[in-house]
Short mmCIF file of C-alpha atoms and ligand atoms in Angstrom, two decimals:
data_model
loop_
_atom_site.label_atom_id
_atom_site.label_comp_id
_atom_site.label_asym_id
_atom_site.label_seq_id
_atom_site.Cartn_x
_atom_site.Cartn_y
_atom_site.Cartn_z
CA MET A 1 -175.98 -28.53 -95.44
CA GLN A 2 -174.54 -25.14 -96.23
CA TYR A 3 -176.93 -22.22 -95.92
CA ASN A 4 -176.73 -19.06 -97.98
CA PHE A 5 -177.49 -16.06 -95.79
CA ASP A 6 -176.41 -13.64 -98.52
CA GLU A 7 -179.45 -14.39 -100.55
CA ILE A 8 -181.88 -11.52 -100.96
CA ILE A 9 -185.36 -12.76 -100.52
CA SER A 10 -188.33 -10.65 -101.42
CA ARG A 11 -190.94 -10.97 -98.69
CA ASN A 12 -194.71 -10.94 -99.07
CA ASN A 13 -196.98 -9.68 -96.34
CA SER A 14 -194.39 -8.70 -93.77
CA ALA A 15 -194.93 -6.25 -90.94
CA LYS A 16 -191.36 -5.09 -91.34
CA TYR A 17 -192.08 -3.66 -94.79
CA ASP A 18 -195.80 -3.14 -94.78
CA GLU A 19 -195.85 -1.04 -91.61
CA LEU A 20 -193.00 1.35 -92.70
CA SER A 21 -195.31 4.14 -93.81
CA VAL A 22 -197.38 4.02 -90.67
CA ASN A 23 -194.36 4.06 -88.38
CA TYR A 24 -191.87 6.17 -90.32
CA GLY A 25 -193.98 8.19 -92.77
CA ARG A 26 -192.33 6.63 -95.83
CA ASP A 27 -191.62 3.21 -97.19
CA ASP A 28 -188.52 3.79 -99.35
CA ILE A 29 -186.19 3.12 -96.41
CA ILE A 30 -184.24 0.07 -95.32
CA PRO A 31 -186.24 -1.76 -92.65
CA MET A 32 -183.93 -2.51 -89.72
CA TRP A 33 -186.41 -2.09 -86.95
CA ILE A 34 -188.76 -4.91 -85.84
CA ALA A 35 -186.93 -8.03 -84.64
CA ASP A 36 -187.25 -10.66 -87.36
CA MET A 37 -184.74 -11.80 -89.91
CA GLU A 38 -184.44 -11.66 -93.69
CA PHE A 39 -183.28 -15.28 -93.75
CA ARG A 40 -185.09 -18.43 -94.78
CA THR A 41 -185.32 -20.71 -91.73
CA ALA A 42 -183.58 -24.11 -91.37
CA GLN A 43 -184.43 -26.68 -94.00
CA PRO A 44 -185.66 -29.34 -91.50
CA ILE A 45 -188.25 -26.83 -90.25
CA ILE A 46 -189.43 -26.05 -93.79
CA ASP A 47 -189.57 -29.80 -94.49
CA ALA A 48 -191.62 -30.51 -91.40
CA MET A 49 -194.11 -27.73 -92.36
CA LYS A 50 -194.26 -29.03 -95.91
CA ASN A 51 -195.21 -32.50 -94.63
CA LYS A 52 -197.99 -30.96 -92.68
CA LEU A 53 -199.06 -28.97 -95.72
CA ASP A 54 -199.10 -32.14 -97.79
CA GLU A 55 -201.27 -33.81 -95.27
CA GLY A 56 -203.85 -31.18 -96.18
CA ILE A 57 -205.70 -31.35 -92.87
CA PHE A 58 -205.27 -28.38 -90.58
CA GLY A 59 -207.67 -29.28 -87.78
CA TYR A 60 -207.13 -28.79 -84.07
CA VAL A 61 -203.88 -30.10 -82.61
CA SER A 62 -202.69 -30.89 -79.19
CA ARG A 63 -199.12 -30.98 -78.03
CA PRO A 64 -197.74 -34.54 -78.14
CA ASP A 65 -195.07 -35.88 -75.77
CA SER A 66 -192.52 -35.64 -78.56
CA TYR A 67 -192.99 -31.82 -78.63
CA PHE A 68 -192.25 -31.46 -74.90
CA GLU A 69 -189.38 -33.93 -75.27
CA SER A 70 -187.81 -31.90 -78.04
CA VAL A 71 -187.82 -28.76 -75.88
CA ARG A 72 -186.56 -30.58 -72.82
CA LYS A 73 -183.64 -32.26 -74.73
CA TRP A 74 -182.60 -29.00 -76.42
CA TYR A 75 -182.53 -27.05 -73.14
CA LEU A 76 -180.74 -29.78 -71.24
CA LYS A 77 -178.09 -30.16 -73.91
CA LYS A 78 -177.59 -26.43 -74.62
CA HIS A 79 -178.30 -24.81 -71.36
CA ASN A 80 -178.05 -27.53 -68.73
CA TRP A 81 -181.57 -27.11 -67.53
CA ASN A 82 -183.92 -30.07 -67.45
CA ILE A 83 -187.42 -28.70 -67.84
CA GLU A 84 -190.01 -31.40 -67.15
CA SER A 85 -193.12 -31.16 -69.32
CA LYS A 86 -195.39 -30.70 -66.29
CA TYR A 87 -193.90 -27.24 -65.82
CA MET A 88 -194.34 -26.16 -69.45
CA SER A 89 -197.26 -24.21 -70.83
CA HIS A 90 -197.89 -22.21 -73.94
CA SER A 91 -198.81 -18.82 -75.28
CA HIS A 92 -199.40 -17.25 -78.63
CA GLY A 93 -196.28 -15.15 -78.21
CA VAL A 94 -194.11 -14.09 -75.29
CA VAL A 95 -195.75 -10.63 -75.06
CA PRO A 96 -199.36 -11.96 -74.87
CA GLY A 97 -198.25 -14.47 -72.27
CA MET A 98 -196.66 -11.73 -70.12
CA VAL A 99 -199.77 -9.59 -70.43
CA MET A 100 -201.83 -12.48 -69.01
CA MET A 101 -199.33 -12.99 -66.21
CA ILE A 102 -199.38 -9.30 -65.29
CA LYS A 103 -203.18 -9.28 -65.16
CA GLU A 104 -203.48 -12.58 -63.32
CA PHE A 105 -200.65 -12.20 -60.78
CA THR A 106 -200.81 -8.52 -59.95
CA ASP A 107 -203.65 -6.15 -59.21
CA PRO A 108 -204.45 -2.79 -60.92
CA GLY A 109 -202.22 -0.10 -59.49
CA ASP A 110 -199.45 -2.61 -58.46
CA LYS A 111 -195.89 -1.63 -59.18
CA ILE A 112 -193.87 -3.55 -61.73
CA ILE A 113 -190.12 -2.90 -62.20
CA ILE A 114 -188.05 -2.95 -65.42
CA GLN A 115 -184.48 -2.12 -66.27
CA SER A 116 -184.29 0.61 -68.93
CA PRO A 117 -183.31 0.90 -71.73
CA VAL A 118 -185.40 -2.14 -72.52
CA TYR A 119 -187.75 -3.64 -75.14
CA ASN A 120 -190.47 -1.06 -75.65
CA GLU A 121 -193.33 -3.51 -75.09
CA PHE A 122 -192.26 -3.84 -71.48
CA PHE A 123 -193.33 -0.22 -70.87
CA GLU A 124 -196.53 -0.56 -72.79
CA ILE A 125 -197.91 -3.82 -71.36
CA ILE A 126 -197.43 -2.58 -67.80
CA GLU A 127 -199.11 0.81 -68.36
CA ASP A 128 -201.78 -0.60 -70.62
CA SER A 129 -202.68 -3.13 -67.95
CA GLY A 130 -203.20 -0.34 -65.42
CA ARG A 131 -200.09 -1.19 -63.39
CA LYS A 132 -197.48 1.31 -62.25
CA LEU A 133 -194.20 1.32 -64.07
CA VAL A 134 -191.06 1.53 -61.91
CA ILE A 135 -187.78 1.98 -63.78
CA SER A 136 -184.33 1.06 -62.58
CA PRO A 137 -181.96 2.26 -65.24
CA LEU A 138 -179.01 0.16 -66.28
CA LYS A 139 -175.67 1.82 -65.75
CA LEU A 140 -172.97 2.17 -68.35
CA VAL A 141 -169.64 1.06 -66.81
CA ASN A 142 -166.64 1.26 -69.11
CA GLY A 143 -168.85 1.00 -72.14
CA ARG A 144 -170.77 -2.04 -70.85
CA TYR A 145 -174.27 -1.96 -69.39
CA GLU A 146 -174.65 -3.30 -65.84
CA MET A 147 -177.48 -3.70 -63.40
CA ASP A 148 -177.70 -1.07 -60.73
CA TYR A 149 -178.45 -3.26 -57.63
CA GLU A 150 -178.59 -0.42 -55.16
CA ASP A 151 -181.07 1.52 -57.23
CA PHE A 152 -183.05 -1.66 -57.92
CA GLU A 153 -183.35 -2.47 -54.24
CA GLU A 154 -184.31 1.08 -53.30
CA LYS A 155 -187.08 1.02 -55.88
CA ILE A 156 -188.19 -2.46 -54.99
CA LYS A 157 -188.59 -1.36 -51.33
CA THR A 158 -191.40 0.99 -52.38
CA GLY A 159 -193.69 -2.01 -52.72
CA VAL A 160 -192.98 -3.47 -56.14
CA LYS A 161 -194.81 -6.77 -56.88
CA MET A 162 -193.27 -7.96 -60.13
CA PHE A 163 -190.03 -7.71 -62.14
CA LEU A 164 -189.80 -8.14 -65.87
CA LEU A 165 -186.34 -9.34 -66.58
CA CYS A 166 -184.92 -9.43 -70.08
CA ASN A 167 -182.29 -12.18 -70.24
CA PRO A 168 -180.39 -11.69 -72.60
CA HIS A 169 -181.21 -8.07 -72.72
CA ASN A 170 -182.79 -6.27 -75.70
CA PRO A 171 -181.60 -3.66 -76.81
CA VAL A 172 -178.25 -3.44 -75.00
CA GLY A 173 -177.25 -7.01 -75.92
CA ARG A 174 -176.04 -8.10 -72.49
CA VAL A 175 -175.98 -11.76 -71.57
CA TRP A 176 -176.41 -11.57 -67.85
CA THR A 177 -173.90 -13.56 -65.88
CA LYS A 178 -174.76 -16.10 -63.21
CA GLU A 179 -173.44 -13.61 -60.61
CA GLU A 180 -175.57 -10.79 -61.90
CA LEU A 181 -178.74 -12.92 -62.06
CA THR A 182 -178.05 -14.30 -58.63
CA GLN A 183 -177.66 -10.88 -57.14
CA ILE A 184 -180.82 -9.49 -58.64
CA GLY A 185 -182.79 -12.74 -57.98
CA LYS A 186 -181.88 -12.58 -54.30
CA ILE A 187 -183.20 -9.01 -54.01
CA CYS A 188 -186.43 -10.18 -55.58
CA LEU A 189 -186.71 -13.11 -53.05
CA LYS A 190 -185.91 -10.77 -50.14
CA TYR A 191 -188.86 -8.47 -51.00
CA ASN A 192 -191.16 -11.21 -52.34
CA VAL A 193 -191.11 -9.87 -55.89
CA GLN A 194 -192.19 -12.28 -58.62
CA VAL A 195 -189.79 -12.59 -61.54
CA ILE A 196 -190.99 -12.88 -65.14
CA SER A 197 -187.98 -13.73 -67.24
CA ASP A 198 -188.24 -13.03 -70.92
CA GLU A 199 -185.56 -15.28 -72.47
CA ILE A 200 -186.64 -15.12 -76.05
CA HIS A 201 -183.17 -14.11 -77.32
CA CYS A 202 -181.39 -16.91 -75.38
CA GLU A 203 -180.04 -18.84 -78.40
CA LEU A 204 -178.57 -15.79 -80.17
CA VAL A 205 -175.43 -15.64 -77.99
CA TYR A 206 -171.92 -15.07 -79.32
CA GLY A 207 -168.41 -16.26 -78.43
CA ASN A 208 -167.68 -17.19 -74.86
CA ASN A 209 -170.73 -15.52 -73.38
CA LYS A 210 -172.96 -18.05 -71.66
CA TYR A 211 -176.71 -17.74 -71.33
CA ILE A 212 -177.95 -18.92 -67.96
CA PRO A 213 -181.69 -19.52 -67.57
CA PHE A 214 -182.63 -17.49 -64.48
CA ALA A 215 -184.86 -20.25 -63.14
CA SER A 216 -182.04 -22.82 -63.45
CA ILE A 217 -179.83 -21.03 -60.84
CA SER A 218 -181.71 -22.41 -57.74
CA GLN A 219 -184.86 -24.05 -56.68
CA LYS A 220 -185.89 -20.87 -54.97
CA PHE A 221 -185.42 -18.86 -58.19
CA PHE A 222 -187.30 -21.48 -60.09
CA GLN A 223 -190.28 -21.27 -57.70
CA ASN A 224 -190.26 -17.48 -57.74
CA SER A 225 -190.17 -17.10 -61.57
CA ILE A 226 -191.93 -17.72 -64.82
CA THR A 227 -189.68 -18.12 -67.85
CA CYS A 228 -190.74 -17.23 -71.37
CA PHE A 229 -188.90 -18.42 -74.46
CA ALA A 230 -189.63 -19.54 -78.02
CA PRO A 231 -188.04 -20.72 -81.25
CA SER A 232 -189.42 -17.53 -82.83
CA LYS A 233 -186.39 -15.17 -82.77
CA THR A 234 -183.89 -17.92 -83.11
CA PHE A 235 -185.34 -19.66 -86.13
CA ASN A 236 -187.28 -16.75 -87.63
CA LEU A 237 -190.71 -18.24 -86.81
CA ALA A 238 -192.27 -15.15 -85.12
CA GLY A 239 -195.23 -15.21 -87.55
CA LEU A 240 -196.19 -18.70 -86.19
CA GLN A 241 -196.93 -17.05 -82.86
CA SER A 242 -196.04 -19.79 -80.43
CA SER A 243 -194.01 -19.62 -77.22
CA ILE A 244 -193.16 -21.79 -74.25
CA ILE A 245 -193.84 -20.70 -70.72
CA VAL A 246 -192.19 -22.44 -67.77
CA PHE A 247 -193.72 -22.15 -64.34
CA GLY A 248 -191.93 -22.95 -61.15
CA ASN A 249 -195.04 -22.67 -59.10
CA LYS A 250 -197.76 -25.24 -59.72
CA GLY A 251 -200.51 -23.03 -58.32
CA GLN A 252 -199.62 -20.24 -60.77
CA LYS A 253 -199.46 -22.66 -63.65
CA ASP A 254 -202.87 -23.93 -62.95
CA ARG A 255 -204.27 -20.38 -62.83
CA TYR A 256 -202.51 -19.57 -66.09
CA ASP A 257 -203.66 -22.74 -67.82
CA HIS A 258 -207.21 -21.99 -66.66
CA LEU A 259 -206.96 -18.63 -68.45
CA LEU A 260 -205.86 -20.42 -71.62
CA GLN A 261 -208.77 -22.72 -71.25
CA ILE A 262 -211.50 -20.16 -70.71
CA ASN A 263 -210.18 -17.97 -73.45
CA ASP A 264 -209.92 -20.98 -75.72
CA ILE A 265 -206.33 -20.28 -76.58
CA LYS A 266 -204.75 -23.32 -75.18
CA ARG A 267 -203.79 -24.95 -78.48
CA ASN A 268 -200.92 -24.41 -80.90
CA ASN A 269 -201.73 -23.77 -84.56
CA SER A 270 -200.80 -26.85 -86.53
CA PHE A 271 -197.75 -25.39 -88.22
CA SER A 272 -196.21 -23.95 -85.03
CA LEU A 273 -196.38 -27.34 -83.39
CA VAL A 274 -194.37 -29.20 -86.12
CA ALA A 275 -191.99 -26.21 -86.68
CA THR A 276 -191.14 -26.00 -82.95
CA GLU A 277 -190.38 -29.63 -82.69
CA ALA A 278 -188.28 -29.64 -85.88
CA ALA A 279 -186.37 -26.54 -84.75
CA TYR A 280 -185.42 -28.05 -81.36
CA ARG A 281 -184.63 -31.46 -82.82
CA TYR A 282 -182.82 -30.58 -86.03
CA GLY A 283 -182.14 -26.84 -86.02
CA GLU A 284 -178.70 -26.67 -84.45
CA GLU A 285 -176.68 -26.91 -87.66
CA TRP A 286 -178.52 -23.97 -89.22
CA LEU A 287 -178.23 -21.99 -85.93
CA ASN A 288 -174.44 -22.43 -85.77
CA GLN A 289 -174.14 -21.09 -89.31
CA LEU A 290 -176.51 -18.22 -88.57
CA LEU A 291 -174.58 -17.14 -85.52
CA ALA A 292 -171.32 -17.04 -87.47
CA TYR A 293 -173.00 -14.92 -90.13
CA LEU A 294 -174.60 -12.56 -87.66
CA LYS A 295 -171.25 -12.12 -85.88
CA GLY A 296 -169.71 -11.17 -89.26
CA ASN A 297 -172.42 -8.52 -89.68
CA ILE A 298 -171.88 -7.16 -86.21
CA ASP A 299 -168.09 -6.87 -86.66
CA PHE A 300 -168.68 -5.26 -90.07
CA VAL A 301 -170.90 -2.59 -88.51
CA TYR A 302 -168.49 -1.96 -85.71
CA ASN A 303 -165.37 -1.70 -87.83
CA TYR A 304 -167.03 0.35 -90.55
CA CYS A 305 -168.33 2.91 -88.14
CA LYS A 306 -165.04 3.12 -86.29
CA GLU A 307 -163.18 3.76 -89.51
CA ASN A 308 -165.73 5.83 -91.41
CA ILE A 309 -168.32 7.31 -89.08
CA PRO A 310 -166.57 7.85 -85.71
CA LYS A 311 -169.48 9.99 -84.40
CA ILE A 312 -171.65 6.82 -84.47
CA LYS A 313 -170.65 4.29 -81.84
CA PRO A 314 -172.14 0.84 -82.10
CA ASN A 315 -172.06 -1.44 -79.12
CA ILE A 316 -170.82 -4.99 -79.77
CA PRO A 317 -173.73 -7.18 -78.45
CA GLU A 318 -173.00 -10.27 -76.47
CA ALA A 319 -176.35 -11.64 -77.73
CA THR A 320 -179.20 -10.77 -80.14
CA TYR A 321 -179.03 -9.54 -83.71
CA LEU A 322 -179.77 -6.03 -82.56
CA ILE A 323 -177.00 -3.46 -82.39
CA TRP A 324 -177.39 -0.70 -79.83
CA ILE A 325 -175.87 2.41 -81.35
CA ASP A 326 -174.76 5.47 -79.40
CA CYS A 327 -175.52 8.57 -81.48
CA LYS A 328 -174.61 11.27 -78.83
CA GLY A 329 -171.83 12.38 -81.21
CA LEU A 330 -174.52 13.79 -83.51
CA GLY A 331 -175.72 16.13 -80.80
CA MET A 332 -179.41 15.72 -81.70
CA THR A 333 -182.59 15.57 -79.74
CA ALA A 334 -184.64 12.39 -79.97
CA GLU A 335 -186.93 13.98 -82.58
CA GLU A 336 -184.03 15.22 -84.69
CA LEU A 337 -182.38 11.82 -84.49
CA LYS A 338 -185.51 10.06 -85.71
CA ASP A 339 -185.90 12.53 -88.59
CA PHE A 340 -182.22 12.21 -89.42
CA MET A 341 -182.16 8.45 -89.48
CA THR A 342 -185.49 8.16 -91.40
CA ASN A 343 -185.27 11.06 -93.87
CA LYS A 344 -181.56 11.66 -94.28
CA ALA A 345 -179.94 8.25 -93.81
CA ARG A 346 -183.17 6.58 -95.05
CA LEU A 347 -183.12 3.79 -92.54
CA ALA A 348 -185.91 2.44 -90.44
CA LEU A 349 -184.24 1.83 -87.03
CA GLY A 350 -185.60 0.95 -83.60
CA LEU A 351 -186.11 4.27 -81.81
CA TRP A 352 -187.61 4.18 -78.35
CA TYR A 353 -186.60 2.03 -75.40
CA GLY A 354 -187.20 4.43 -72.52
CA GLU A 355 -186.00 7.86 -71.49
CA GLU A 356 -182.39 6.65 -71.28
CA SER A 357 -182.43 5.73 -74.92
CA LYS A 358 -183.13 9.12 -76.48
CA ASP A 359 -179.66 9.49 -78.07
CA HIS A 360 -179.43 5.81 -79.19
CA VAL A 361 -180.91 3.80 -82.05
CA ARG A 362 -181.26 0.03 -82.49
CA MET A 363 -180.18 -1.54 -85.76
CA ASN A 364 -181.40 -5.03 -86.73
CA ILE A 365 -178.52 -6.62 -88.65
CA ALA A 366 -180.24 -9.93 -89.40
CA CYS A 367 -180.11 -9.41 -93.10
CA PRO A 368 -177.74 -10.15 -95.97
CA ARG A 369 -174.45 -8.39 -95.58
CA SER A 370 -174.90 -6.42 -98.78
CA VAL A 371 -178.01 -4.80 -97.16
CA VAL A 372 -175.93 -3.92 -94.10
CA GLY A 373 -173.34 -2.46 -96.39
CA GLU A 374 -175.92 -0.29 -98.16
CA ALA A 375 -177.29 0.86 -94.81
CA LEU A 376 -173.82 1.88 -93.61
CA MET A 377 -173.07 3.81 -96.77
CA ARG A 378 -176.36 5.68 -96.42
CA LEU A 379 -175.47 6.50 -92.83
CA LYS A 380 -172.04 7.70 -93.67
CA SER A 381 -173.22 9.91 -96.47
CA ALA A 382 -175.93 11.40 -94.28
CA VAL A 383 -173.44 12.14 -91.47
CA ASP A 384 -170.96 13.57 -94.00
CA ASN A 385 -173.62 15.93 -95.24
CA LEU A 386 -174.45 17.38 -91.84
C1 PLP B 1 -187.27 -9.21 -75.49
C2 PLP B 1 -188.47 -9.52 -76.38
N1 PLP B 1 -189.51 -10.10 -75.83
C3 PLP B 1 -190.56 -10.46 -76.68
C4 PLP B 1 -190.57 -10.13 -77.97
C5 PLP B 1 -191.79 -10.46 -78.84
O1 PLP B 1 -192.14 -11.73 -78.63
P1 PLP B 1 -193.51 -12.33 -79.25
O2 PLP B 1 -193.55 -11.98 -80.67
O3 PLP B 1 -193.34 -13.77 -78.98
O4 PLP B 1 -194.57 -11.70 -78.45
C6 PLP B 1 -189.46 -9.47 -78.53
C7 PLP B 1 -189.48 -9.09 -79.94
O5 PLP B 1 -188.66 -8.28 -80.45
C8 PLP B 1 -188.38 -9.23 -77.70
O6 PLP B 1 -187.29 -8.56 -78.16
#
């Protein structure tokens, strides 16, 4: 079936619109911040949810074998990783799952390392859990972000306990190669640092870039890591709040599952269960069309800025629908940039991903191309008026 990603859909009850005033002080701006999409999900997912709706019973559910099988088959086919169901657990979102892992597998005051600029929640969940944040900044090499192994190892030596990896990386859009993951994974093994790999953006990869699940690289990496992924970003199901957590260490899985049990959060909600299974069984056709559309939006932004707003330099992401935009050319402080984007360009953009991100913004382009076009015109006119 042919999907129409150009359709403008008016959304009810969406954080992206309803939280504009709180976050940006006004709500008459184009929301391109939080990472969900303006597109209707794949028809087989909607159909599966409608079937559930028609049943009319929304009692407790448990995950059937067919659910695990759908995940296993998808991952094996797409990413060459055979995840047996005995390693899979659940969380009501990747972030809540990571918070539980931080609290269960480290102690207050322990050091946790991240690679900045990175998804803002990484900073918050570490500090809010009373752990110490250690930052190893990514380096920009010929316009492409790379890991800084030397810096990473130096920082790890100071007694770091855990590493939150973002693979692929939000916001810089890198798909880490096998070599990069191997190098960083070896450092973690050497210093006995547990890896939590957030792979939520793993299906949104463009062109010849290849997503490699960190845990699939070797048995040692598998045993030293916990992998988090979900159909939420890929199929626009974030509001269903359901993610998959893969443990390479049985003892850790038991401890985590015990936490789910005692907090009574071990079950899916009934819609997330059928939606997840439908996504992994029947979602590929929609996903292929989505990726082509998103790539068109990315190229549109890149080419438009190059020709019309040369002071604004978008990065071409290898993955994710988030474009990391270098605004150094505007010569503004972080505060001025926020004010400019919000009140002059009238765009709600992602604004804070660590100290290294103060002259960048993140634009979510998972919306109809006409909306991207309007956003670019606003940006151009605001820059022209400076
Ligand atoms: C890297 C990354 N991890 C996690 C999340 C949020 O996941 P969840 O809604 O499942 O907690 C996001 C959302 O933007 C993200 O970009």
